[in-house]
Every structure is written in structure tokens, then in C-alpha cells.
Short mmCIF file of C-alpha atoms in Angstrom, two decimals:
data_model
loop_
_atom_site.label_atom_id
_atom_site.label_comp_id
_atom_site.label_asym_id
_atom_site.label_seq_id
_atom_site.Cartn_x
_atom_site.Cartn_y
_atom_site.Cartn_z
CA UNK W 7 -4.93 0.65 1.76
CA UNK W 8 -3.61 -2.65 3.00
CA UNK W 9 -5.96 -3.30 6.12
CA UNK W 10 -8.55 -3.00 3.14
CA UNK W 11 -6.76 -4.98 0.76
CA UNK W 12 -6.42 -7.70 3.46
CA UNK W 13 -9.84 -7.71 3.87
CA UNK W 14 -10.74 -8.06 0.67
CA UNK W 15 -8.60 -11.21 0.83
CA UNK W 16 -10.29 -12.95 3.35
CA UNK W 17 -13.30 -12.99 2.15
CA UNK W 18 -12.11 -15.10 -0.50
CA UNK W 19 -12.93 -18.67 -1.59
CA UNK W 20 -11.21 -20.97 0.71
CA UNK W 21 -9.10 -22.78 -1.42
CA UNK W 22 -7.45 -19.57 -2.36
CA UNK W 23 -6.35 -18.56 0.95
CA UNK W 24 -2.82 -19.67 0.94
CA UNK W 25 -2.13 -18.34 -2.75
CA UNK W 26 -3.69 -15.18 -1.42
CA UNK W 27 -1.72 -14.78 1.82
CA UNK W 28 1.50 -15.89 -0.64
CA UNK W 29 0.89 -13.06 -1.71
CA UNK W 30 0.44 -10.42 0.26
CA UNK W 31 2.62 -11.22 2.15
CA UNK W 32 5.13 -10.83 -0.92
CA UNK W 33 3.69 -7.61 -1.77
CA UNK W 34 4.07 -6.28 1.59
CA UNK W 35 7.95 -7.28 0.97
CA UNK W 36 8.40 -5.92 -2.17
CA UNK W 37 6.53 -2.60 -1.34
CA UNK W 38 8.12 -2.10 1.43
CA UNK W 39 11.68 -2.24 0.18
CA UNK W 40 10.85 0.16 -2.73
CA UNK W 41 9.56 2.10 -0.21
CA UNK W 42 12.58 2.43 1.72
CA UNK W 43 14.70 3.09 -1.14
CA UNK W 44 13.03 5.66 -2.98
CA UNK W 45 12.36 7.21 0.34
CA UNK W 46 16.46 7.60 1.35
CA UNK W 47 17.13 8.89 -2.17
CA UNK W 48 13.72 11.12 -1.43
CA UNK W 49 14.92 13.14 2.21
CA UNK W 50 18.73 13.10 0.75
CA UNK W 51 18.10 15.35 -1.99
CA UNK W 52 15.94 17.88 0.89
CA UNK W 53 14.34 17.16 4.71
CA UNK W 54 11.94 19.15 3.59
CA UNK W 55 10.97 17.85 -0.18
CA UNK W 56 10.92 14.36 1.58
CA UNK W 57 8.22 15.22 4.20
CA UNK W 58 6.30 17.03 1.04
CA UNK W 59 6.04 14.01 -0.79
CA UNK W 60 5.13 12.15 1.94
CA UNK W 61 1.66 14.23 2.65
CA UNK W 62 0.99 14.57 -1.25
CA UNK W 63 1.33 10.58 -1.19
CA UNK W 64 -1.10 9.74 2.08
CA UNK W 65 -4.10 12.54 0.57
CA UNK W 66 -3.43 10.56 -2.60
CA UNK W 67 -3.95 7.35 -0.39
CA UNK W 68 -7.08 9.01 1.56
CA UNK W 69 -8.46 9.67 -1.66
CA UNK W 70 -8.04 6.10 -3.90
CA UNK W 71 -9.44 4.65 -0.72
CA UNK W 72 -12.64 5.53 -0.67
CA UNK W 73 -12.53 4.99 -4.14
CA UNK W 74 -11.95 1.39 -3.96
CA UNK W 75 -14.22 0.14 -0.88
CA UNK W 76 -17.06 2.60 -3.09
CA UNK W 77 -15.91 0.14 -6.31
CA UNK W 78 -15.82 -3.13 -4.36
CA UNK W 79 -19.03 -2.36 -2.42
#
């Protein structure tokens, strides 16, 4: 998730922090726009489908966040 990635990026050497911050902002902007676009399409199809997709994606985020933190630690 974003908080974990931000923490990893702040551990980079000082000469890379500006580039890491720019990359972080760009990724957040693109993923937010893509999420709004796809979320709008799914919610137009079915309100219940939209919440079901959101629940599955949140569960996947929880699983992948644990794996990512174990791999980095």
C-alpha cells in the first residue's frame, strides 16, 4: 500500500529522494485516475458488483502487503 511504499522510498540515499518523491507522486496520480475510471465503469454495471470488486481488491491488498513487508524485512 502507499504508506509502506512511502516508507521504503524515504530509506533511499539522499541523492535519490527528489526522484523518488516525483515517481511516487506520478504513480499516485496515474493510479488514482485509473481507479476512478475503472470504478465508474464497474459501478455503472452494478452497484453490488462494485462493492464486491472493492472487497476482493482490499483483501488482495491485505495479502500482498504482508508478503511485501516480509520480503523487504
